[in-house]
Amino acid sequence: MAVPVSQMYQVVKYVLTQKVKGVKRYPLVLMIEPLFRCNLACAGCGKIQYPEHVLDKRLTPEQCWAAAEECGAPIVSIPGGEPLIHPEMPEIVRGLVERKKYVYLCTNAILLERKLDEYRPSRYLTFSIHMDGLREEHDMAVCRDGVYDAAVKAIRAALKRGFRVTTNTTLFDDAHPERVRAFFDEMMALGVEGMMISPGYSYQKAPDQKNFLKRNRTRELFARVLSDRKRGWRFNQSPLFLEFLMGKRDYECTPWGNPTYNVFGWQKPCYLLQEGYAKTFQELMADTEWNRYGTGRNEKCADCMVHCGYEASAVEDTFGSWSGFGRTVKATLLPNA
Amino acid sequence: MTDSKNHSPEAGSLEGRVFRPRNPKELAEAVEQAFDYRGDVTLKLRTGETIEGYIFNRTPTGSRPCLQLFPRGELGERIIAYEDVVSIAFTGKDTASGKSWEAWVAKKESQRRAESAQAAAEAKSRGHL
């Protein structure tokens, strides 16, 4: 079991509470992007291309805490940019932990070892390390030699000090399944708590047929990566989401499941598309035309199978019915069935 | 998982272009282009004022459509009504141009290394490495 029982309990309690209250759309993971500046310039990353004066802007701790309180999601993920660049990040994390939010601090780990003293191990804090494969693939993906080795060193140091550590991996069409499986072996051998995987998001104005094939290719890739799964592999995410990636089940996107807050405000409609910003979370939920988004409804969503849209769909499936719960139990206990 | 490979077209950057809309429809289209642009723009207003900054949001509907901009060199944001805009010039560098995955792969190894080294040097100079 990759996710601790206490965290699972809080998430289950939260989801069931929303159901009892009759809330149709509820957030599961709040994504806070406290800054866009990064110390890497990964090829094709669409998150950090802004003028210098925008890259210099940062959310304050108070803004981050207020967003977490207003949103109410039990889990807060902090991507970026590189969050460890933010001088007030330890304070931001402390405040979120005090609010009993399960924080996933996403980092490329270049600065992690140097900054570890500024954080305290907690069941509420997880360092989620960006690792896109073995050394060759990862250093190619981040466009800099030596980053894989630095990240592995930092992971070891964080684990030694008692921090929760997971990895997050984005796979694209060019991934080699056998190399990815070898990468899983490596990460588990390091001793990480669990791994998170997702396909990348690629926006291309292409004919529908091409998009359809692309989605199929994603399913084929993940089926090859995740079939005949080794017992030692632990994934820090919904087992039904993994089955979705493998093409074993289909979901509609749940863009409100992972709302995004950054220096521009609350991003409409999701972490990946930038169609505008709301001043408050309430405004985001009330004013976004959610029916305009998702595969089959919007060309920008045609290829998307990304975790920020579909992991919440999988969780909703789990708690939406007894059969969904049964599917989850089966997928957890018998991943290769 | 912060990665997203942006496959937007490399050609057709608006950098250097100037829009002088002749009617509200053209103005709304120009603001949309400016909102999508990953660089600063310079707005000329009816008052004669010019403002350079990054347009991060807009509200094209309602009784008084407006845009939100982070002015370069200032801390806060400015809210400007569409009707006050005379022209929009794409004066800042298009920071997304040439940054797609396809462009990266198409570059020669030597170019890729030089670009990577430059990014590393910049990060180091800020104390981020």
PDB file of N, CA and C in Angstrom, chain A residues 37 39 41 43-47 49-54 57 79-80 85 106 110-111 114 130 132 140 143-145 168-170 172 174 196-198 201-204 263-264 271-272 274-277 279 307, chain B residues 1-8 35-36 38-40 52-54 56-58 68 70-77 79 93 95-96 99-102 104-105 112-113 116-117 119-120 122-123 126-129:
ATOM      1  N   ARG A  37       9.084  30.644 -11.977  1.00  0.00           N
ATOM      2  CA  ARG A  37      10.515  30.552 -12.264  1.00  0.00           C
ATOM      3  C   ARG A  37      11.029  29.163 -11.927  1.00  0.00           C
ATOM      4  N   ASN A  39      14.720  26.436 -12.199  1.00  0.00           N
ATOM      5  CA  ASN A  39      16.166  26.381 -12.413  1.00  0.00           C
ATOM      6  C   ASN A  39      16.521  25.359 -13.494  1.00  0.00           C
ATOM      7  N   ALA A  41      15.226  24.309 -17.697  1.00  0.00           N
ATOM      8  CA  ALA A  41      14.425  24.782 -18.832  1.00  0.00           C
ATOM      9  C   ALA A  41      14.150  23.557 -19.697  1.00  0.00           C
ATOM     10  N   ALA A  43      12.840  20.846 -22.191  1.00  0.00           N
ATOM     11  CA  ALA A  43      12.355  21.007 -23.561  1.00  0.00           C
ATOM     12  C   ALA A  43      10.852  20.863 -23.612  1.00  0.00           C
ATOM     13  N   GLY A  44      10.216  21.860 -24.175  1.00  0.00           N
ATOM     14  CA  GLY A  44       8.787  21.727 -24.396  1.00  0.00           C
ATOM     15  C   GLY A  44       7.918  21.971 -23.186  1.00  0.00           C
ATOM     16  N   CYS A  45       8.489  22.216 -22.031  1.00  0.00           N
ATOM     17  CA  CYS A  45       7.635  22.511 -20.878  1.00  0.00           C
ATOM     18  C   CYS A  45       6.884  23.810 -21.151  1.00  0.00           C
ATOM     19  N   GLY A  46       5.585  23.759 -20.995  1.00  0.00           N
ATOM     20  CA  GLY A  46       4.785  24.937 -21.314  1.00  0.00           C
ATOM     21  C   GLY A  46       4.432  25.784 -20.109  1.00  0.00           C
ATOM     22  N   LYS A  47       5.119  25.574 -18.995  1.00  0.00           N
ATOM     23  CA  LYS A  47       4.720  26.219 -17.747  1.00  0.00           C
ATOM     24  C   LYS A  47       5.529  27.452 -17.374  1.00  0.00           C
ATOM     25  N   GLN A  49       7.258  29.819 -19.567  1.00  0.00           N
ATOM     26  CA  GLN A  49       7.599  30.837 -20.555  1.00  0.00           C
ATOM     27  C   GLN A  49       6.820  32.125 -20.296  1.00  0.00           C
ATOM     28  N   TYR A  50       7.428  33.003 -19.537  1.00  0.00           N
ATOM     29  CA  TYR A  50       6.822  34.304 -19.232  1.00  0.00           C
ATOM     30  C   TYR A  50       7.924  35.364 -19.208  1.00  0.00           C
ATOM     31  N   PRO A  51       7.550  36.626 -19.346  1.00  0.00           N
ATOM     32  CA  PRO A  51       8.549  37.707 -19.209  1.00  0.00           C
ATOM     33  C   PRO A  51       9.168  37.683 -17.806  1.00  0.00           C
ATOM     34  N   GLU A  52      10.350  38.241 -17.697  1.00  0.00           N
ATOM     35  CA  GLU A  52      11.092  38.212 -16.431  1.00  0.00           C
ATOM     36  C   GLU A  52      10.287  38.777 -15.254  1.00  0.00           C
ATOM     37  N   HIS A  53       9.555  39.879 -15.481  1.00  0.00           N
ATOM     38  CA  HIS A  53       8.844  40.494 -14.350  1.00  0.00           C
ATOM     39  C   HIS A  53       7.700  39.614 -13.858  1.00  0.00           C
ATOM     40  N   VAL A  54       7.201  38.737 -14.735  1.00  0.00           N
ATOM     41  CA  VAL A  54       6.168  37.779 -14.299  1.00  0.00           C
ATOM     42  C   VAL A  54       6.840  36.619 -13.548  1.00  0.00           C
ATOM     43  N   LYS A  57       7.343  37.216  -9.926  1.00  0.00           N
ATOM     44  CA  LYS A  57       6.190  37.261  -9.012  1.00  0.00           C
ATOM     45  C   LYS A  57       6.052  35.942  -8.258  1.00  0.00           C
ATOM     46  N   PRO A  79       3.386  22.452  -7.413  1.00  0.00           N
ATOM     47  CA  PRO A  79       4.339  22.401  -8.532  1.00  0.00           C
ATOM     48  C   PRO A  79       4.870  23.799  -8.838  1.00  0.00           C
ATOM     49  N   GLY A  80       5.156  24.085 -10.059  1.00  0.00           N
ATOM     50  CA  GLY A  80       5.675  25.427 -10.367  1.00  0.00           C
ATOM     51  C   GLY A  80       5.860  25.564 -11.846  1.00  0.00           C
ATOM     52  N   ILE A  85      12.856  27.187  -5.047  1.00  0.00           N
ATOM     53  CA  ILE A  85      13.455  28.507  -5.275  1.00  0.00           C
ATOM     54  C   ILE A  85      12.767  29.555  -4.406  1.00  0.00           C
ATOM     55  N   CYS A 106       6.365  19.308  -5.136  1.00  0.00           N
ATOM     56  CA  CYS A 106       6.941  18.772  -6.374  1.00  0.00           C
ATOM     57  C   CYS A 106       8.233  19.511  -6.698  1.00  0.00           C
ATOM     58  N   ILE A 110      17.063  19.414  -7.441  1.00  0.00           N
ATOM     59  CA  ILE A 110      18.424  19.968  -7.569  1.00  0.00           C
ATOM     60  C   ILE A 110      18.835  20.675  -6.274  1.00  0.00           C
ATOM     61  N   LEU A 111      17.877  21.393  -5.658  1.00  0.00           N
ATOM     62  CA  LEU A 111      18.182  22.154  -4.440  1.00  0.00           C
ATOM     63  C   LEU A 111      17.797  21.401  -3.163  1.00  0.00           C
ATOM     64  N   ARG A 114      20.290  20.625  -0.220  1.00  0.00           N
ATOM     65  CA  ARG A 114      20.733  21.865   0.419  1.00  0.00           C
ATOM     66  C   ARG A 114      19.642  22.468   1.324  1.00  0.00           C
ATOM     67  N   HIS A 130      10.474  14.927  -9.340  1.00  0.00           N
ATOM     68  CA  HIS A 130      10.304  14.798 -10.785  1.00  0.00           C
ATOM     69  C   HIS A 130      11.398  13.889 -11.344  1.00  0.00           C
ATOM     70  N   ASP A 132      11.806  11.546 -14.853  1.00  0.00           N
ATOM     71  CA  ASP A 132      11.153  11.109 -16.084  1.00  0.00           C
ATOM     72  C   ASP A 132      11.769   9.848 -16.683  1.00  0.00           C
ATOM     73  N   MET A 140      17.938  13.793 -20.551  1.00  0.00           N
ATOM     74  CA  MET A 140      17.491  14.286 -21.869  1.00  0.00           C
ATOM     75  C   MET A 140      16.214  15.112 -21.704  1.00  0.00           C
ATOM     76  N   CYS A 143      16.994  18.341 -20.117  1.00  0.00           N
ATOM     77  CA  CYS A 143      17.983  19.086 -20.910  1.00  0.00           C
ATOM     78  C   CYS A 143      19.230  19.461 -20.110  1.00  0.00           C
ATOM     79  N   ARG A 144      19.607  18.642 -19.169  1.00  0.00           N
ATOM     80  CA  ARG A 144      20.847  18.935 -18.458  1.00  0.00           C
ATOM     81  C   ARG A 144      21.437  17.639 -17.897  1.00  0.00           C
ATOM     82  N   ASP A 145      22.708  17.422 -18.171  1.00  0.00           N
ATOM     83  CA  ASP A 145      23.382  16.238 -17.634  1.00  0.00           C
ATOM     84  C   ASP A 145      23.563  16.377 -16.129  1.00  0.00           C
ATOM     85  N   ASN A 168       7.419  11.496  -9.339  1.00  0.00           N
ATOM     86  CA  ASN A 168       6.383  11.737 -10.349  1.00  0.00           C
ATOM     87  C   ASN A 168       7.017  11.739 -11.726  1.00  0.00           C
ATOM     88  N   THR A 169       6.381  10.998 -12.612  1.00  0.00           N
ATOM     89  CA  THR A 169       6.964  10.718 -13.917  1.00  0.00           C
ATOM     90  C   THR A 169       5.968  11.003 -15.028  1.00  0.00           C
ATOM     91  N   THR A 170       6.404  11.748 -15.997  1.00  0.00           N
ATOM     92  CA  THR A 170       5.563  12.008 -17.165  1.00  0.00           C
ATOM     93  C   THR A 170       6.109  11.205 -18.336  1.00  0.00           C
ATOM     94  N   PHE A 172       5.892  10.175 -22.401  1.00  0.00           N
ATOM     95  CA  PHE A 172       5.423  10.609 -23.714  1.00  0.00           C
ATOM     96  C   PHE A 172       5.529   9.441 -24.688  1.00  0.00           C
ATOM     97  N   ASP A 174       7.404   8.667 -26.936  1.00  0.00           N
ATOM     98  CA  ASP A 174       8.709   8.108 -27.277  1.00  0.00           C
ATOM     99  C   ASP A 174       9.294   7.223 -26.163  1.00  0.00           C
ATOM    100  N   MET A 196       4.274   8.052  -8.974  1.00  0.00           N
ATOM    101  CA  MET A 196       3.115   8.588  -9.692  1.00  0.00           C
ATOM    102  C   MET A 196       3.488   8.704 -11.161  1.00  0.00           C
ATOM    103  N   ILE A 197       2.601   8.264 -12.014  1.00  0.00           N
ATOM    104  CA  ILE A 197       2.881   8.352 -13.449  1.00  0.00           C
ATOM    105  C   ILE A 197       1.692   8.970 -14.168  1.00  0.00           C
ATOM    106  N   SER A 198       2.006   9.610 -15.259  1.00  0.00           N
ATOM    107  CA  SER A 198       0.942  10.220 -16.061  1.00  0.00           C
ATOM    108  C   SER A 198       1.470  10.417 -17.466  1.00  0.00           C
ATOM    109  N   TYR A 201       0.834  16.087 -21.562  1.00  0.00           N
ATOM    110  CA  TYR A 201      -0.250  16.751 -22.284  1.00  0.00           C
ATOM    111  C   TYR A 201       0.326  17.385 -23.526  1.00  0.00           C
ATOM    112  N   SER A 202      -0.224  17.067 -24.649  1.00  0.00           N
ATOM    113  CA  SER A 202       0.255  17.713 -25.872  1.00  0.00           C
ATOM    114  C   SER A 202      -0.925  18.294 -26.627  1.00  0.00           C
ATOM    115  N   TYR A 203      -0.842  19.573 -26.859  1.00  0.00           N
ATOM    116  CA  TYR A 203      -1.917  20.254 -27.558  1.00  0.00           C
ATOM    117  C   TYR A 203      -1.520  20.400 -29.009  1.00  0.00           C
ATOM    118  N   GLN A 204      -2.315  19.840 -29.881  1.00  0.00           N
ATOM    119  CA  GLN A 204      -2.017  19.925 -31.299  1.00  0.00           C
ATOM    120  C   GLN A 204      -3.325  20.040 -32.064  1.00  0.00           C
ATOM    121  N   VAL A 263      -0.155  32.935  -9.493  1.00  0.00           N
ATOM    122  CA  VAL A 263      -0.042  34.400  -9.367  1.00  0.00           C
ATOM    123  C   VAL A 263      -1.088  35.144 -10.199  1.00  0.00           C
ATOM    124  N   PHE A 264      -1.730  34.456 -11.123  1.00  0.00           N
ATOM    125  CA  PHE A 264      -2.780  35.091 -11.929  1.00  0.00           C
ATOM    126  C   PHE A 264      -4.168  34.926 -11.303  1.00  0.00           C
ATOM    127  N   TYR A 271      -5.541  22.671 -14.760  1.00  0.00           N
ATOM    128  CA  TYR A 271      -4.108  22.875 -14.605  1.00  0.00           C
ATOM    129  C   TYR A 271      -3.408  23.094 -15.949  1.00  0.00           C
ATOM    130  N   LEU A 272      -3.965  22.528 -17.014  1.00  0.00           N
ATOM    131  CA  LEU A 272      -3.282  22.553 -18.302  1.00  0.00           C
ATOM    132  C   LEU A 272      -3.777  23.626 -19.255  1.00  0.00           C
ATOM    133  N   GLN A 274      -5.314  27.312 -20.135  1.00  0.00           N
ATOM    134  CA  GLN A 274      -5.391  28.669 -19.561  1.00  0.00           C
ATOM    135  C   GLN A 274      -6.415  29.459 -20.356  1.00  0.00           C
ATOM    136  N   GLU A 275      -7.647  29.406 -19.912  1.00  0.00           N
ATOM    137  CA  GLU A 275      -8.687  30.117 -20.653  1.00  0.00           C
ATOM    138  C   GLU A 275      -9.164  31.358 -19.893  1.00  0.00           C
ATOM    139  N   GLY A 276      -8.510  31.643 -18.817  1.00  0.00           N
ATOM    140  CA  GLY A 276      -8.861  32.810 -18.026  1.00  0.00           C
ATOM    141  C   GLY A 276      -8.670  32.512 -16.545  1.00  0.00           C
ATOM    142  N   TYR A 277      -8.933  33.516 -15.730  1.00  0.00           N
ATOM    143  CA  TYR A 277      -8.703  33.374 -14.297  1.00  0.00           C
ATOM    144  C   TYR A 277      -9.863  33.933 -13.493  1.00  0.00           C
ATOM    145  N   LYS A 279     -11.187  35.259  -9.578  1.00  0.00           N
ATOM    146  CA  LYS A 279     -10.594  35.869  -8.381  1.00  0.00           C
ATOM    147  C   LYS A 279     -10.695  34.951  -7.172  1.00  0.00           C
ATOM    148  N   HIS A 307      -3.345  12.979 -15.322  1.00  0.00           N
ATOM    149  CA  HIS A 307      -3.825  12.720 -13.959  1.00  0.00           C
ATOM    150  C   HIS A 307      -4.674  13.849 -13.400  1.00  0.00           C
TER     151      HIS A 307
ATOM    152  N   MET B   1       4.140  16.268 -11.287  1.00  0.00           N
ATOM    153  CA  MET B   1       4.050  16.127 -12.730  1.00  0.00           C
ATOM    154  C   MET B   1       3.687  17.470 -13.351  1.00  0.00           C
ATOM    155  N   THR B   2       4.669  18.295 -13.503  1.00  0.00           N
ATOM    156  CA  THR B   2       4.372  19.636 -13.986  1.00  0.00           C
ATOM    157  C   THR B   2       4.526  19.754 -15.491  1.00  0.00           C
ATOM    158  N   ASP B   3       5.011  18.713 -16.116  1.00  0.00           N
ATOM    159  CA  ASP B   3       5.362  18.839 -17.516  1.00  0.00           C
ATOM    160  C   ASP B   3       4.168  18.903 -18.441  1.00  0.00           C
ATOM    161  N   SER B   4       4.271  19.739 -19.398  1.00  0.00           N
ATOM    162  CA  SER B   4       3.317  19.727 -20.489  1.00  0.00           C
ATOM    163  C   SER B   4       4.077  20.112 -21.733  1.00  0.00           C
ATOM    164  N   LYS B   5       4.046  19.270 -22.706  1.00  0.00           N
ATOM    165  CA  LYS B   5       4.768  19.584 -23.932  1.00  0.00           C
ATOM    166  C   LYS B   5       3.870  20.426 -24.811  1.00  0.00           C
ATOM    167  N   ASN B   6       4.280  21.626 -25.022  1.00  0.00           N
ATOM    168  CA  ASN B   6       3.469  22.552 -25.790  1.00  0.00           C
ATOM    169  C   ASN B   6       3.764  22.379 -27.278  1.00  0.00           C
ATOM    170  N   HIS B   7       2.779  21.890 -27.995  1.00  0.00           N
ATOM    171  CA  HIS B   7       2.981  21.646 -29.425  1.00  0.00           C
ATOM    172  C   HIS B   7       2.397  22.766 -30.274  1.00  0.00           C
ATOM    173  N   SER B   8       2.322  23.947 -29.738  1.00  0.00           N
ATOM    174  CA  SER B   8       1.765  25.044 -30.528  1.00  0.00           C
ATOM    175  C   SER B   8       2.712  25.361 -31.684  1.00  0.00           C
ATOM    176  N   PHE B  35      -3.819  38.033 -25.025  1.00  0.00           N
ATOM    177  CA  PHE B  35      -3.967  37.172 -23.853  1.00  0.00           C
ATOM    178  C   PHE B  35      -3.214  35.853 -24.054  1.00  0.00           C
ATOM    179  N   ASP B  36      -3.222  35.343 -25.280  1.00  0.00           N
ATOM    180  CA  ASP B  36      -2.512  34.086 -25.581  1.00  0.00           C
ATOM    181  C   ASP B  36      -1.002  34.278 -25.676  1.00  0.00           C
ATOM    182  N   ARG B  38       2.798  34.954 -24.949  1.00  0.00           N
ATOM    183  CA  ARG B  38       3.657  34.788 -23.770  1.00  0.00           C
ATOM    184  C   ARG B  38       4.786  35.814 -23.757  1.00  0.00           C
ATOM    185  N   GLY B  39       4.398  37.062 -23.870  1.00  0.00           N
ATOM    186  CA  GLY B  39       5.364  38.148 -23.809  1.00  0.00           C
ATOM    187  C   GLY B  39       4.637  39.435 -23.465  1.00  0.00           C
ATOM    188  N   ASP B  40       5.400  40.500 -23.233  1.00  0.00           N
ATOM    189  CA  ASP B  40       4.764  41.786 -22.926  1.00  0.00           C
ATOM    190  C   ASP B  40       4.178  42.417 -24.176  1.00  0.00           C
ATOM    191  N   GLU B  52       3.175  49.276 -20.861  1.00  0.00           N
ATOM    192  CA  GLU B  52       3.806  48.022 -21.284  1.00  0.00           C
ATOM    193  C   GLU B  52       3.626  47.002 -20.173  1.00  0.00           C
ATOM    194  N   GLY B  53       3.214  45.798 -20.525  1.00  0.00           N
ATOM    195  CA  GLY B  53       3.042  44.775 -19.498  1.00  0.00           C
ATOM    196  C   GLY B  53       2.517  43.479 -20.062  1.00  0.00           C
ATOM    197  N   TYR B  54       2.209  42.564 -19.145  1.00  0.00           N
ATOM    198  CA  TYR B  54       1.757  41.226 -19.536  1.00  0.00           C
ATOM    199  C   TYR B  54       0.263  41.093 -19.264  1.00  0.00           C
ATOM    200  N   PHE B  56      -2.682  39.022 -18.450  1.00  0.00           N
ATOM    201  CA  PHE B  56      -2.868  37.661 -17.921  1.00  0.00           C
ATOM    202  C   PHE B  56      -4.332  37.243 -17.843  1.00  0.00           C
ATOM    203  N   ASN B  57      -5.237  38.172 -18.079  1.00  0.00           N
ATOM    204  CA  ASN B  57      -6.655  37.785 -18.026  1.00  0.00           C
ATOM    205  C   ASN B  57      -7.479  38.826 -18.760  1.00  0.00           C
ATOM    206  N   ARG B  58      -8.652  38.429 -19.133  1.00  0.00           N
ATOM    207  CA  ARG B  58      -9.580  39.372 -19.775  1.00  0.00           C
ATOM    208  C   ARG B  58     -10.994  38.870 -19.547  1.00  0.00           C
ATOM    209  N   GLN B  68      -6.904  42.475 -17.748  1.00  0.00           N
ATOM    210  CA  GLN B  68      -6.036  42.645 -16.570  1.00  0.00           C
ATOM    211  C   GLN B  68      -4.591  42.476 -17.009  1.00  0.00           C
ATOM    212  N   PHE B  70      -0.291  42.938 -15.827  1.00  0.00           N
ATOM    213  CA  PHE B  70       0.785  43.240 -14.877  1.00  0.00           C
ATOM    214  C   PHE B  70       1.735  44.215 -15.573  1.00  0.00           C
ATOM    215  N   PRO B  71       1.703  45.503 -15.198  1.00  0.00           N
ATOM    216  CA  PRO B  71       2.603  46.449 -15.867  1.00  0.00           C
ATOM    217  C   PRO B  71       4.057  46.124 -15.538  1.00  0.00           C
ATOM    218  N   ARG B  72       4.894  46.248 -16.537  1.00  0.00           N
ATOM    219  CA  ARG B  72       6.321  45.990 -16.326  1.00  0.00           C
ATOM    220  C   ARG B  72       6.872  47.052 -15.377  1.00  0.00           C
ATOM    221  N   GLY B  73       7.589  46.625 -14.350  1.00  0.00           N
ATOM    222  CA  GLY B  73       8.210  47.560 -13.424  1.00  0.00           C
ATOM    223  C   GLY B  73       7.303  48.036 -12.309  1.00  0.00           C
ATOM    224  N   GLU B  74       6.082  47.492 -12.236  1.00  0.00           N
ATOM    225  CA  GLU B  74       5.171  47.854 -11.137  1.00  0.00           C
ATOM    226  C   GLU B  74       4.737  46.589 -10.415  1.00  0.00           C
ATOM    227  N   LEU B  75       4.293  46.768  -9.171  1.00  0.00           N
ATOM    228  CA  LEU B  75       3.945  45.596  -8.370  1.00  0.00           C
ATOM    229  C   LEU B  75       2.530  45.072  -8.645  1.00  0.00           C
ATOM    230  N   GLY B  76       1.574  45.969  -8.677  1.00  0.00           N
ATOM    231  CA  GLY B  76       0.178  45.535  -8.768  1.00  0.00           C
ATOM    232  C   GLY B  76      -0.281  45.272 -10.180  1.00  0.00           C
ATOM    233  N   GLU B  77      -1.580  45.093 -10.329  1.00  0.00           N
ATOM    234  CA  GLU B  77      -2.154  44.872 -11.652  1.00  0.00           C
ATOM    235  C   GLU B  77      -2.962  46.104 -12.075  1.00  0.00           C
ATOM    236  N   ILE B  79      -6.413  47.227 -14.390  1.00  0.00           N
ATOM    237  CA  ILE B  79      -7.598  46.758 -15.105  1.00  0.00           C
ATOM    238  C   ILE B  79      -7.956  47.830 -16.126  1.00  0.00           C
ATOM    239  N   LYS B  93       9.499  40.100 -25.987  1.00  0.00           N
ATOM    240  CA  LYS B  93       9.946  38.840 -26.595  1.00  0.00           C
ATOM    241  C   LYS B  93       8.883  37.756 -26.397  1.00  0.00           C
ATOM    242  N   THR B  95       8.233  34.578 -25.339  1.00  0.00           N
ATOM    243  CA  THR B  95       9.054  33.624 -24.575  1.00  0.00           C
ATOM    244  C   THR B  95       8.730  32.170 -24.908  1.00  0.00           C
ATOM    245  N   ALA B  96       7.610  31.927 -25.577  1.00  0.00           N
ATOM    246  CA  ALA B  96       7.245  30.544 -25.924  1.00  0.00           C
ATOM    247  C   ALA B  96       7.776  30.143 -27.289  1.00  0.00           C
ATOM    248  N   LYS B  99      10.233  27.031 -28.238  1.00  0.00           N
ATOM    249  CA  LYS B  99      10.370  26.209 -27.035  1.00  0.00           C
ATOM    250  C   LYS B  99       9.574  24.903 -27.104  1.00  0.00           C
ATOM    251  N   SER B 100       9.042  24.573 -28.253  1.00  0.00           N
ATOM    252  CA  SER B 100       8.268  23.321 -28.320  1.00  0.00           C
ATOM    253  C   SER B 100       9.207  22.122 -28.333  1.00  0.00           C
ATOM    254  N   TRP B 101       8.638  20.983 -28.039  1.00  0.00           N
ATOM    255  CA  TRP B 101       9.401  19.736 -28.051  1.00  0.00           C
ATOM    256  C   TRP B 101       9.972  19.495 -29.444  1.00  0.00           C
ATOM    257  N   GLU B 102       9.140  19.719 -30.471  1.00  0.00           N
ATOM    258  CA  GLU B 102       9.590  19.491 -31.850  1.00  0.00           C
ATOM    259  C   GLU B 102      10.798  20.380 -32.172  1.00  0.00           C
ATOM    260  N   TRP B 104      12.926  21.583 -30.076  1.00  0.00           N
ATOM    261  CA  TRP B 104      14.070  21.098 -29.311  1.00  0.00           C
ATOM    262  C   TRP B 104      14.729  19.915 -30.021  1.00  0.00           C
ATOM    263  N   VAL B 105      13.902  18.974 -30.457  1.00  0.00           N
ATOM    264  CA  VAL B 105      14.436  17.787 -31.125  1.00  0.00           C
ATOM    265  C   VAL B 105      15.102  18.178 -32.439  1.00  0.00           C
ATOM    266  N   ARG B 112      21.484  22.556 -28.678  1.00  0.00           N
ATOM    267  CA  ARG B 112      20.770  22.130 -27.459  1.00  0.00           C
ATOM    268  C   ARG B 112      21.656  22.319 -26.235  1.00  0.00           C
ATOM    269  N   ARG B 113      22.911  21.923 -26.379  1.00  0.00           N
ATOM    270  CA  ARG B 113      23.831  22.035 -25.233  1.00  0.00           C
ATOM    271  C   ARG B 113      24.070  23.498 -24.869  1.00  0.00           C
ATOM    272  N   SER B 116      21.012  24.813 -23.098  1.00  0.00           N
ATOM    273  CA  SER B 116      20.948  24.242 -21.753  1.00  0.00           C
ATOM    274  C   SER B 116      21.965  24.914 -20.824  1.00  0.00           C
ATOM    275  N   ALA B 117      23.165  25.128 -21.361  1.00  0.00           N
ATOM    276  CA  ALA B 117      24.219  25.769 -20.558  1.00  0.00           C
ATOM    277  C   ALA B 117      23.826  27.194 -20.191  1.00  0.00           C
ATOM    278  N   ALA B 119      20.743  28.344 -19.819  1.00  0.00           N
ATOM    279  CA  ALA B 119      19.706  28.277 -18.784  1.00  0.00           C
ATOM    280  C   ALA B 119      20.334  27.989 -17.424  1.00  0.00           C
ATOM    281  N   ALA B 120      21.331  27.108 -17.413  1.00  0.00           N
ATOM    282  CA  ALA B 120      22.005  26.771 -16.156  1.00  0.00           C
ATOM    283  C   ALA B 120      22.754  27.979 -15.599  1.00  0.00           C
ATOM    284  N   GLU B 122      22.129  31.132 -16.091  1.00  0.00           N
ATOM    285  CA  GLU B 122      21.172  32.125 -15.588  1.00  0.00           C
ATOM    286  C   GLU B 122      20.638  31.731 -14.198  1.00  0.00           C
ATOM    287  N   ALA B 123      20.331  30.435 -14.060  1.00  0.00           N
ATOM    288  CA  ALA B 123      19.827  29.961 -12.767  1.00  0.00           C
ATOM    289  C   ALA B 123      20.906  30.114 -11.680  1.00  0.00           C
ATOM    290  N   ARG B 126      21.354  33.572 -10.268  1.00  0.00           N
ATOM    291  CA  ARG B 126      20.299  33.970  -9.317  1.00  0.00           C
ATOM    292  C   ARG B 126      20.392  33.179  -8.005  1.00  0.00           C
ATOM    293  N   GLY B 127      21.350  32.264  -7.947  1.00  0.00           N
ATOM    294  CA  GLY B 127      21.490  31.434  -6.736  1.00  0.00           C
ATOM    295  C   GLY B 127      20.491  30.295  -6.679  1.00  0.00           C
ATOM    296  N   HIS B 128      19.967  29.920  -7.833  1.00  0.00           N
ATOM    297  CA  HIS B 128      18.977  28.853  -7.887  1.00  0.00           C
ATOM    298  C   HIS B 128      19.569  27.502  -8.233  1.00  0.00           C
ATOM    299  N   LEU B 129      20.899  27.426  -8.276  1.00  0.00           N
ATOM    300  CA  LEU B 129      21.546  26.152  -8.550  1.00  0.00           C
ATOM    301  C   LEU B 129      22.609  25.882  -7.504  1.00  0.00           C
TER     302      LEU B 129
END
